Coordinates of C-alpha atoms and ligand atoms in Angstrom, one line a residue:
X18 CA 42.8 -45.6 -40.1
X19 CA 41.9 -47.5 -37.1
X20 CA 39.6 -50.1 -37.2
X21 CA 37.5 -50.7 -34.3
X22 CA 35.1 -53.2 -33.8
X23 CA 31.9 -53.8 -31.3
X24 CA 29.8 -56.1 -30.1
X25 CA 26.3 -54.9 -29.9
X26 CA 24.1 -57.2 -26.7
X27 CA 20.7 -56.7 -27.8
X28 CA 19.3 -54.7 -30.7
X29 CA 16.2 -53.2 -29.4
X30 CA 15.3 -49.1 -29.0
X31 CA 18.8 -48.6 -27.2
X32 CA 20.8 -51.0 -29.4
X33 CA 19.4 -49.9 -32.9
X34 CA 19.7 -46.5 -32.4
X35 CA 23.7 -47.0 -31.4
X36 CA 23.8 -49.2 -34.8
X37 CA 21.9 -46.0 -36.6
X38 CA 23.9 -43.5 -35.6
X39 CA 27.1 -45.5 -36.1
X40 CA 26.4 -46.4 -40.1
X41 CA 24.5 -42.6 -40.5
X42 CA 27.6 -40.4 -39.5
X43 CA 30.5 -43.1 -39.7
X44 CA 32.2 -40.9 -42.0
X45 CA 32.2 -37.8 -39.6
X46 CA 32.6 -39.8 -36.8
X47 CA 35.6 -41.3 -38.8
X48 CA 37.0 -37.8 -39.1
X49 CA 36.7 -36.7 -35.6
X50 CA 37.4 -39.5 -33.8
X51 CA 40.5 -41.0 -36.5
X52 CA 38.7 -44.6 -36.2
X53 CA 35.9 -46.5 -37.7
X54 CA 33.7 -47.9 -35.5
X55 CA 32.0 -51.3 -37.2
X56 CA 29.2 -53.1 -35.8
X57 CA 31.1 -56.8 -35.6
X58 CA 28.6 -58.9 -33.7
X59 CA 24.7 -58.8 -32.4
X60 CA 23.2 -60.7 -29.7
X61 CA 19.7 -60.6 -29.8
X62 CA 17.2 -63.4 -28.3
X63 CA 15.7 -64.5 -31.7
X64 CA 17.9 -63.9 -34.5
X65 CA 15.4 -64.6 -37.2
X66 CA 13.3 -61.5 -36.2
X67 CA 12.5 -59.0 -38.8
X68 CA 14.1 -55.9 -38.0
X69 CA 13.2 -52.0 -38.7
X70 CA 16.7 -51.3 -39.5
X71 CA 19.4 -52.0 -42.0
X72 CA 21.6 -54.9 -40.6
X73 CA 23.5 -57.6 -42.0
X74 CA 21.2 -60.9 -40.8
X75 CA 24.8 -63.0 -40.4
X76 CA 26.2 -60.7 -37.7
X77 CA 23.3 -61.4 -35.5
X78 CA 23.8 -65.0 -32.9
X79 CA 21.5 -66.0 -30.2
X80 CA 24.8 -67.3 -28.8
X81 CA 26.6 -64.6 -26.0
X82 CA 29.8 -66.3 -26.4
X83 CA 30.4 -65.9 -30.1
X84 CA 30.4 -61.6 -28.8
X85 CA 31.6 -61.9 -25.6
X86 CA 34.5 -64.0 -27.0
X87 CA 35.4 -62.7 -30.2
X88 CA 39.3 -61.6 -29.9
X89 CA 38.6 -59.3 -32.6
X90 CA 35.6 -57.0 -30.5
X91 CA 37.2 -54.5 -28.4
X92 CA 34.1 -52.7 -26.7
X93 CA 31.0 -54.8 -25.7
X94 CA 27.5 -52.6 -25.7
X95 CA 24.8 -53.7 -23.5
X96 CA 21.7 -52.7 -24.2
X97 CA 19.6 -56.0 -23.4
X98 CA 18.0 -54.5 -20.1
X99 CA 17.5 -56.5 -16.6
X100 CA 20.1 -56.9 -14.0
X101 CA 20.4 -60.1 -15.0
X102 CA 22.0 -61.9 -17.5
X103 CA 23.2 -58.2 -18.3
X104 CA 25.3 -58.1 -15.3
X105 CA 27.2 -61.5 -15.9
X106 CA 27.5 -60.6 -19.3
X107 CA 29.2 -56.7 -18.8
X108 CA 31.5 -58.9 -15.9
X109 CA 32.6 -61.7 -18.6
X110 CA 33.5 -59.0 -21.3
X111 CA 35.7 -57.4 -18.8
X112 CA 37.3 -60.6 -17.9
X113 CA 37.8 -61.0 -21.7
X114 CA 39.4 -57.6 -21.5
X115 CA 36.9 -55.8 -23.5
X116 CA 35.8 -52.5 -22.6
X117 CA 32.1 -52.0 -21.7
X118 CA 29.3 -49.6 -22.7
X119 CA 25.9 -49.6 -20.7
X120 CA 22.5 -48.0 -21.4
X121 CA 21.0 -50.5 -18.5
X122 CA 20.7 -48.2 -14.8
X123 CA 18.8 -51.4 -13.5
X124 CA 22.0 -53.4 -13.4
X125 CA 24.7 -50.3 -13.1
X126 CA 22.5 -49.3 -9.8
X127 CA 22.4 -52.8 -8.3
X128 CA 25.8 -53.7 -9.1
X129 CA 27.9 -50.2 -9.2
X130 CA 30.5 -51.3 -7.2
X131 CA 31.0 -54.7 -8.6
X132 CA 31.2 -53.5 -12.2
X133 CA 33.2 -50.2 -11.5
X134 CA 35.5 -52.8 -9.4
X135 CA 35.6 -55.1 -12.0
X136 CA 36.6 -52.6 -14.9
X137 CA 39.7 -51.5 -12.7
X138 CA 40.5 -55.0 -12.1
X139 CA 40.2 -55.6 -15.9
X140 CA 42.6 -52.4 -16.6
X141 CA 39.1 -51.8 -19.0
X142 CA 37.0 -48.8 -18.9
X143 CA 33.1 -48.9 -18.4
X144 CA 31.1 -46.5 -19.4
X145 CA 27.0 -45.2 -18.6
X146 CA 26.7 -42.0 -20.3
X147 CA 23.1 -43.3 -21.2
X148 CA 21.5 -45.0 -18.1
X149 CA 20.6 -41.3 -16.7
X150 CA 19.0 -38.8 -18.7
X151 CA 19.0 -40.3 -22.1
X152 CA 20.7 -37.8 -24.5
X153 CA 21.6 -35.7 -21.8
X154 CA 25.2 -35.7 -21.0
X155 CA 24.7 -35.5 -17.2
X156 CA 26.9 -38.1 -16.0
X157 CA 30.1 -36.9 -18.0
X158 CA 29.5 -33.5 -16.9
X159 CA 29.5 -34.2 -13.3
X160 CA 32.6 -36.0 -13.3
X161 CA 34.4 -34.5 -15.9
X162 CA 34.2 -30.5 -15.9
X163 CA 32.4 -30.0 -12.5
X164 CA 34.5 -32.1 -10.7
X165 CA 35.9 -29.2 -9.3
X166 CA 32.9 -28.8 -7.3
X167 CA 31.4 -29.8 -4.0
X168 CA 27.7 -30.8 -5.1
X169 CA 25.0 -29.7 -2.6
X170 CA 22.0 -30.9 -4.6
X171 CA 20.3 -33.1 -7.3
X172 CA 16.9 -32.0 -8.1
X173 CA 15.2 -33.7 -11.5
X174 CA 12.6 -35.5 -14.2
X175 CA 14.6 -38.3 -15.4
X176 CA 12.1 -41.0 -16.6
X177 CA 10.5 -39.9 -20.0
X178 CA 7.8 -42.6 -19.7
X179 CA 6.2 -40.5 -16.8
X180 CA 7.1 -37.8 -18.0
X181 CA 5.3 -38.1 -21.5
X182 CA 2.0 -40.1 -19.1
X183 CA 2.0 -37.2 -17.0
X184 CA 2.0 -34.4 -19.9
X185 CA -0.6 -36.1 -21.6
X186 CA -2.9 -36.6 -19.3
X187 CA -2.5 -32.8 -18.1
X188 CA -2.8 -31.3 -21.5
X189 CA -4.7 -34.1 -23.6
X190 CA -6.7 -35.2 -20.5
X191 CA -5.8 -38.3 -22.3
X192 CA -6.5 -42.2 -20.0
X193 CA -3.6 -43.0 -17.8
X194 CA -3.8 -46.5 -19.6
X195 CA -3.6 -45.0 -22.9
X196 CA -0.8 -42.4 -22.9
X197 CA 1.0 -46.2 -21.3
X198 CA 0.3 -47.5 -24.3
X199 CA 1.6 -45.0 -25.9
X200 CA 4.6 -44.3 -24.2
X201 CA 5.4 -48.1 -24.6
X202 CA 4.8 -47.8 -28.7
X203 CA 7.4 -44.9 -29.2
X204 CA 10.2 -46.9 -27.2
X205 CA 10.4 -44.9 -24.2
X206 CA 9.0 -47.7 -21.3
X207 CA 11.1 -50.3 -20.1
X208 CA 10.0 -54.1 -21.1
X209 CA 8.4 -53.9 -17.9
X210 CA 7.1 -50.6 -18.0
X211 CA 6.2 -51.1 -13.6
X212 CA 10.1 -49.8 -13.5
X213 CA 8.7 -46.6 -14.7
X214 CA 5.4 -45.8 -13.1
X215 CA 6.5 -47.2 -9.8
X216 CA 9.4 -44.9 -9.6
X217 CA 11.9 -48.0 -9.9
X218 CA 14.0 -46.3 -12.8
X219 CA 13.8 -43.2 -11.2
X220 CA 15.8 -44.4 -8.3
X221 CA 18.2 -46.6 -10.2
X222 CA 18.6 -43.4 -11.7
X223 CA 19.0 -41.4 -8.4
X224 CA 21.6 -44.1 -7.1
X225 CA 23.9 -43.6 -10.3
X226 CA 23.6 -39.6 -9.6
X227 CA 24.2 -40.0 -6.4
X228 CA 27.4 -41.8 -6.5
X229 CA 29.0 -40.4 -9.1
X230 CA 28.3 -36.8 -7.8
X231 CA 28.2 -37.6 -3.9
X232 CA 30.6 -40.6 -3.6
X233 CA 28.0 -42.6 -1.8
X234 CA 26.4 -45.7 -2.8
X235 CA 22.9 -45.3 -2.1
X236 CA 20.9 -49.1 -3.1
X237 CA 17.9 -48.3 -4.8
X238 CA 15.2 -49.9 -2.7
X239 CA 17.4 -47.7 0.1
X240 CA 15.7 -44.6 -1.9
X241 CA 12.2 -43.8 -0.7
X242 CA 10.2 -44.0 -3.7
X243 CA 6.5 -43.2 -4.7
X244 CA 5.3 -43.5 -8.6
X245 CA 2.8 -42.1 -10.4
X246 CA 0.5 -45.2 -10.5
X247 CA -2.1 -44.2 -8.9
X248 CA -2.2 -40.0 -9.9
X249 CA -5.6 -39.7 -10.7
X250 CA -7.3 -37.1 -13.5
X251 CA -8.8 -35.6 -10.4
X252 CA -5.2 -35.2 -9.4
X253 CA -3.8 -33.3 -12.3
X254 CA -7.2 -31.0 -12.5
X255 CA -7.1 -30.2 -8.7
X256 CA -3.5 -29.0 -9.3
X257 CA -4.3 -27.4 -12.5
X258 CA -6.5 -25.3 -10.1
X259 CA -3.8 -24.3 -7.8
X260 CA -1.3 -23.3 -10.6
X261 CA 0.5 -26.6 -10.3
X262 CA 2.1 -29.7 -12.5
X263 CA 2.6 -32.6 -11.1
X264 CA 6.0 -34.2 -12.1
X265 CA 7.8 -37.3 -10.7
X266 CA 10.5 -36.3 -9.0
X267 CA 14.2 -37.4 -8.1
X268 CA 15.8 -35.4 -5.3
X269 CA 19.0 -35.9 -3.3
X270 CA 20.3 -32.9 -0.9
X271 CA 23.4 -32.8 1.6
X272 CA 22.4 -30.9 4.7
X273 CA 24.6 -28.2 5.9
X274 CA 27.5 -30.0 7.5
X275 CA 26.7 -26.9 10.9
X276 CA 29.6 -24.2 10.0
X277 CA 29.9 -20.8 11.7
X278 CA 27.5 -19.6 9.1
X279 CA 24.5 -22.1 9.2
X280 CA 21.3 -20.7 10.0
X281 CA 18.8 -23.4 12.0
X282 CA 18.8 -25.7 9.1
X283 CA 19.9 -29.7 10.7
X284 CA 23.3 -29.0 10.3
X285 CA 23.7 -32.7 10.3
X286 CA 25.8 -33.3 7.2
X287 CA 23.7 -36.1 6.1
X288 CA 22.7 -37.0 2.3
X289 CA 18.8 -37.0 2.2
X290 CA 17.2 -38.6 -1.2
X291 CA 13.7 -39.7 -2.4
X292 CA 11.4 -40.3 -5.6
X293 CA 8.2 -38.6 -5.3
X294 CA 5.2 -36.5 -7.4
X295 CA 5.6 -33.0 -6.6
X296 CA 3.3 -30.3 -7.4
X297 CA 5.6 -27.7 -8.6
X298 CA 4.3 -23.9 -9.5
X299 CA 3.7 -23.5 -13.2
X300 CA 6.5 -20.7 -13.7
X301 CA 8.8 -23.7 -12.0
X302 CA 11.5 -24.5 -14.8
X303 CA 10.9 -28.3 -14.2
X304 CA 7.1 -28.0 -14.9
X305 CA 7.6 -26.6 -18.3
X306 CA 9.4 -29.8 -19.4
X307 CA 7.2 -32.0 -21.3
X308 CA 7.1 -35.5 -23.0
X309 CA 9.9 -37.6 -22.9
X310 CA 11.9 -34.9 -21.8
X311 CA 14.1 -35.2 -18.8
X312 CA 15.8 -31.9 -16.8
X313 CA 18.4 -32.1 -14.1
X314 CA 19.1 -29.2 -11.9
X315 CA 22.7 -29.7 -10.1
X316 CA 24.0 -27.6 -7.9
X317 CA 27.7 -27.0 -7.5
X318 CA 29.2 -24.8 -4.2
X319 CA 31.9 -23.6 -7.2
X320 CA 29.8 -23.5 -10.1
X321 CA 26.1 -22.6 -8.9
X322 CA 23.0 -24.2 -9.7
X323 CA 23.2 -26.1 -13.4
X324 CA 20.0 -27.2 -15.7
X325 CA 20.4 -30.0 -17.8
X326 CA 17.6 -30.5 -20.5
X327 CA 16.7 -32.8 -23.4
X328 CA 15.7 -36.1 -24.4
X329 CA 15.4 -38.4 -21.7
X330 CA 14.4 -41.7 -23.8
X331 CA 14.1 -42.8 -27.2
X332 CA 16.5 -45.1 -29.8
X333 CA 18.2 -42.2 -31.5
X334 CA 18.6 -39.7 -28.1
X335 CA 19.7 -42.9 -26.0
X336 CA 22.1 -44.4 -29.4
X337 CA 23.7 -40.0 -29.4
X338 CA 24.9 -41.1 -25.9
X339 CA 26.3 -45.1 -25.9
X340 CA 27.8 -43.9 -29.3
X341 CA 29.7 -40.5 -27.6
X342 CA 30.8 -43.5 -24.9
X343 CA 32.1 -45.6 -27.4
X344 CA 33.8 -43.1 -29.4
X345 CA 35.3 -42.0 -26.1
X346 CA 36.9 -45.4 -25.1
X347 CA 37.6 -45.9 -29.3
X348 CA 39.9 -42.9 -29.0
X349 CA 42.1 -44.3 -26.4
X350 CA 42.8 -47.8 -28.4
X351 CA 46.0 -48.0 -29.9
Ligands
NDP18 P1 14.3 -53.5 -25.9 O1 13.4 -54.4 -25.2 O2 13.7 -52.7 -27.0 O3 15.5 -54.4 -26.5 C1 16.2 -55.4 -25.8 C2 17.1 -56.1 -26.8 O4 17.8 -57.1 -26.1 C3 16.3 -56.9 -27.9 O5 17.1 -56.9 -29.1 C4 16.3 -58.3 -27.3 O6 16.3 -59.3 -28.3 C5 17.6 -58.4 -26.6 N1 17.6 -59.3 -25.4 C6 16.9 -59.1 -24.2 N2 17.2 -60.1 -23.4 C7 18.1 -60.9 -24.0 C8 18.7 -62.1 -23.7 N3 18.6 -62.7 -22.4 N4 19.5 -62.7 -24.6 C9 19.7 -62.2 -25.8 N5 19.1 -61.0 -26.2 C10 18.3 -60.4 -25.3 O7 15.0 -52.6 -24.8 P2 15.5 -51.1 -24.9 O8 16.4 -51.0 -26.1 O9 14.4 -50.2 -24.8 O10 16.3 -51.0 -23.6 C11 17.6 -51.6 -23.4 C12 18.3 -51.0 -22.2 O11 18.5 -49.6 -22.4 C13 17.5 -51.2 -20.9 O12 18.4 -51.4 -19.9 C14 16.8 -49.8 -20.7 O13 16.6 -49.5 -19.4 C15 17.9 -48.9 -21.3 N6 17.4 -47.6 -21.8 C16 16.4 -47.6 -22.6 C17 15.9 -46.3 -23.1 C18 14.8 -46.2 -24.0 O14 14.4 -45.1 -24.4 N7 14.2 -47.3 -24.5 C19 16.7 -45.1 -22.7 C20 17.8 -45.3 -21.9 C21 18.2 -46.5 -21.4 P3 15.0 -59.5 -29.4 O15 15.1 -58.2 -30.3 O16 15.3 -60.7 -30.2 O17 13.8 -59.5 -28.6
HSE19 N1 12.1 -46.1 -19.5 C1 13.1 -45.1 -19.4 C2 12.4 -43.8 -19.4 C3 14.1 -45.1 -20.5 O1 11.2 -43.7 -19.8 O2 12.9 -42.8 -19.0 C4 15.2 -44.1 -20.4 O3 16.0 -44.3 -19.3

């Protein structure tokens, strides 16, 4: 069987869980995918730190070359986080004709083109299964099977860490500060965990959606965005009152491009996006979603509207998706 062998950059929530899931189910991966997929190369910042998991101390470097140069690694995985040095990294390893696997939406949104450019240059595929949604397979689905479609509209939770802040404070009336600290323990907050409660990730995230699903490269800081820094307690009760949640939300719509059948809406054809908090009813289907957990409602003009649903962040959610990438690009080396 075929041997194929990666190159891990960074081995943090996103990285060890890829490294868990690959040494759990290698031998079912093994007989699905007819390869075995071997861990052959770690790049973490300080080697010498003691690790939760099971790994081989001599495959971890501090060096980026010894991975990003290594003839024998065919697929790089970056899960360091950062635009930078993430981005020169991905770019080098596609140089070095190695194909790239992603979990960072900070540098995919700031550099979409350049990578997606670079890959094609490269004759290498690049992969971001997990920069949206976590364990959700939203990004293959949209362009995969419902490419088919003409999508209308993006409506979704897609950052866990607010997600999880917000449920907590509504139903533990728990401190904003410590369901933070909380959300930062379990691995679901990015190193700087502003990206979240600003609404940062949230539009990274919204950018990626929106051009793989739209075809439109929208930047990030283009995306008007509001986070949940400064909801209040007094907030969630006063909605609580009304019937509400509130829950940070990602929403991109195309208006009605003015057909023979348009009724008063702008008619104007025109993408319109943002990051908010909503208050949405309590029988809405995206205020039942709690925790880390991320929905996505798409909506097709074939297919109809679509809900997405399931773990948004965490090692093992995050590692089910960069592993189904790798296993993807795996299956196409000879
Ligand atoms: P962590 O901070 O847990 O891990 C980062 C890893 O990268 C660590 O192993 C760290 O080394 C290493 N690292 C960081 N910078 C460098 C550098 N300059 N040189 C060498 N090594 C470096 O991050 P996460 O695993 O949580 O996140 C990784 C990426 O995945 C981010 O882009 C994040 O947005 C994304 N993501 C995270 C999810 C989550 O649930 N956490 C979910 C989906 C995506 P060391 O261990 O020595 O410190
Ligand atoms: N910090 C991110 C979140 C990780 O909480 O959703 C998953 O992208």
């Amino acid at each position: 069987m075929k041997t194929v062998k990666i190159g891990l950059l960074g081995i943090g929530n996103v990285g060890s869980g890829a490294f868990q899931i690959i040494s759990l189910n290698a031998a079912s991966i093994a007989k699905s995918s007819g390869r075995n997929i071997i861990a052959a190369g770690v790049l973490a910042r300080d080697k010498n730190k003691k690790r939760d998991i099971d790994i081989n101390p001599d495959i971890i470097t501090d060096d980026p070359d010894e991975i990003l140069k290594n003839p024998e690694i065919d697929i790089i995985v970056e899960a360091l986080g950062g635009i930078e040095p993430a981005t020169t990294f991905m770019l080098s390893a596609m140089k070095n004709g190695k194909h790239v696997v992603t979990a960072n939406k900070a540098a995919v949104a700031a550099n979409y083109d350049k990578l997606t450019s670079a890959a094609a240059e490269n004759g290498v595929q690049f992969k971001f299964e997990a920069s949206v949604g976590g364990g959700i397979p939203i990004l293959n689905a949209i362009d995969t099977v419902l490419r088919g479609n003409e999508f209308t509209e993006i409506m979704g939770i897609v950052n866990g860490t607010t997600n999880y802040i917000l449920t907590k404070m509504t139903e533990e009336k728990l401190p904003y500060d410590v369901a933070l600290k909380n959300a930062q323990e379990l691995g679901f907050a990015e190193a700087d965990p502003t990206a979240d409660v600003e609404g940062i990730d949230v539009a990274n995230k919204l950018t990626i959606l929106i051009a793989l699903a739209f075809g439109q490269y929208i930047k990030p800081e283009d995306i008007p965005t509001t986070g949940i820094s400064k909801i209040t307690a007094s907030d969630i009760e006063e909605a609580a009152a009304k019937g509400c949640k509130i829950k940070l939300i990602a929403h991109a719509k195309m208006n009605c491009t003015g057909g023979a059948d348009c009724e008063g809406c702008t008619g104007n054809g025109k993408l319109e996006y943002s990051v908010k908090p909503m208050l949405l009813p309590n029988d809405h289907p995206l205020a039942g979603v709690s925790n880390e957990f991320n929905a996505v409602f798409v909506t097709g003009n074939a297919v109809g509207e679509l809900m997405f649903y399931g773990r948004g962040a965490g090692a093992l959610p995050t590692g089910s998706a960069v592993v189904g990438d790798i296993i993807e690009i795996a299956k196409t080396i000879k």
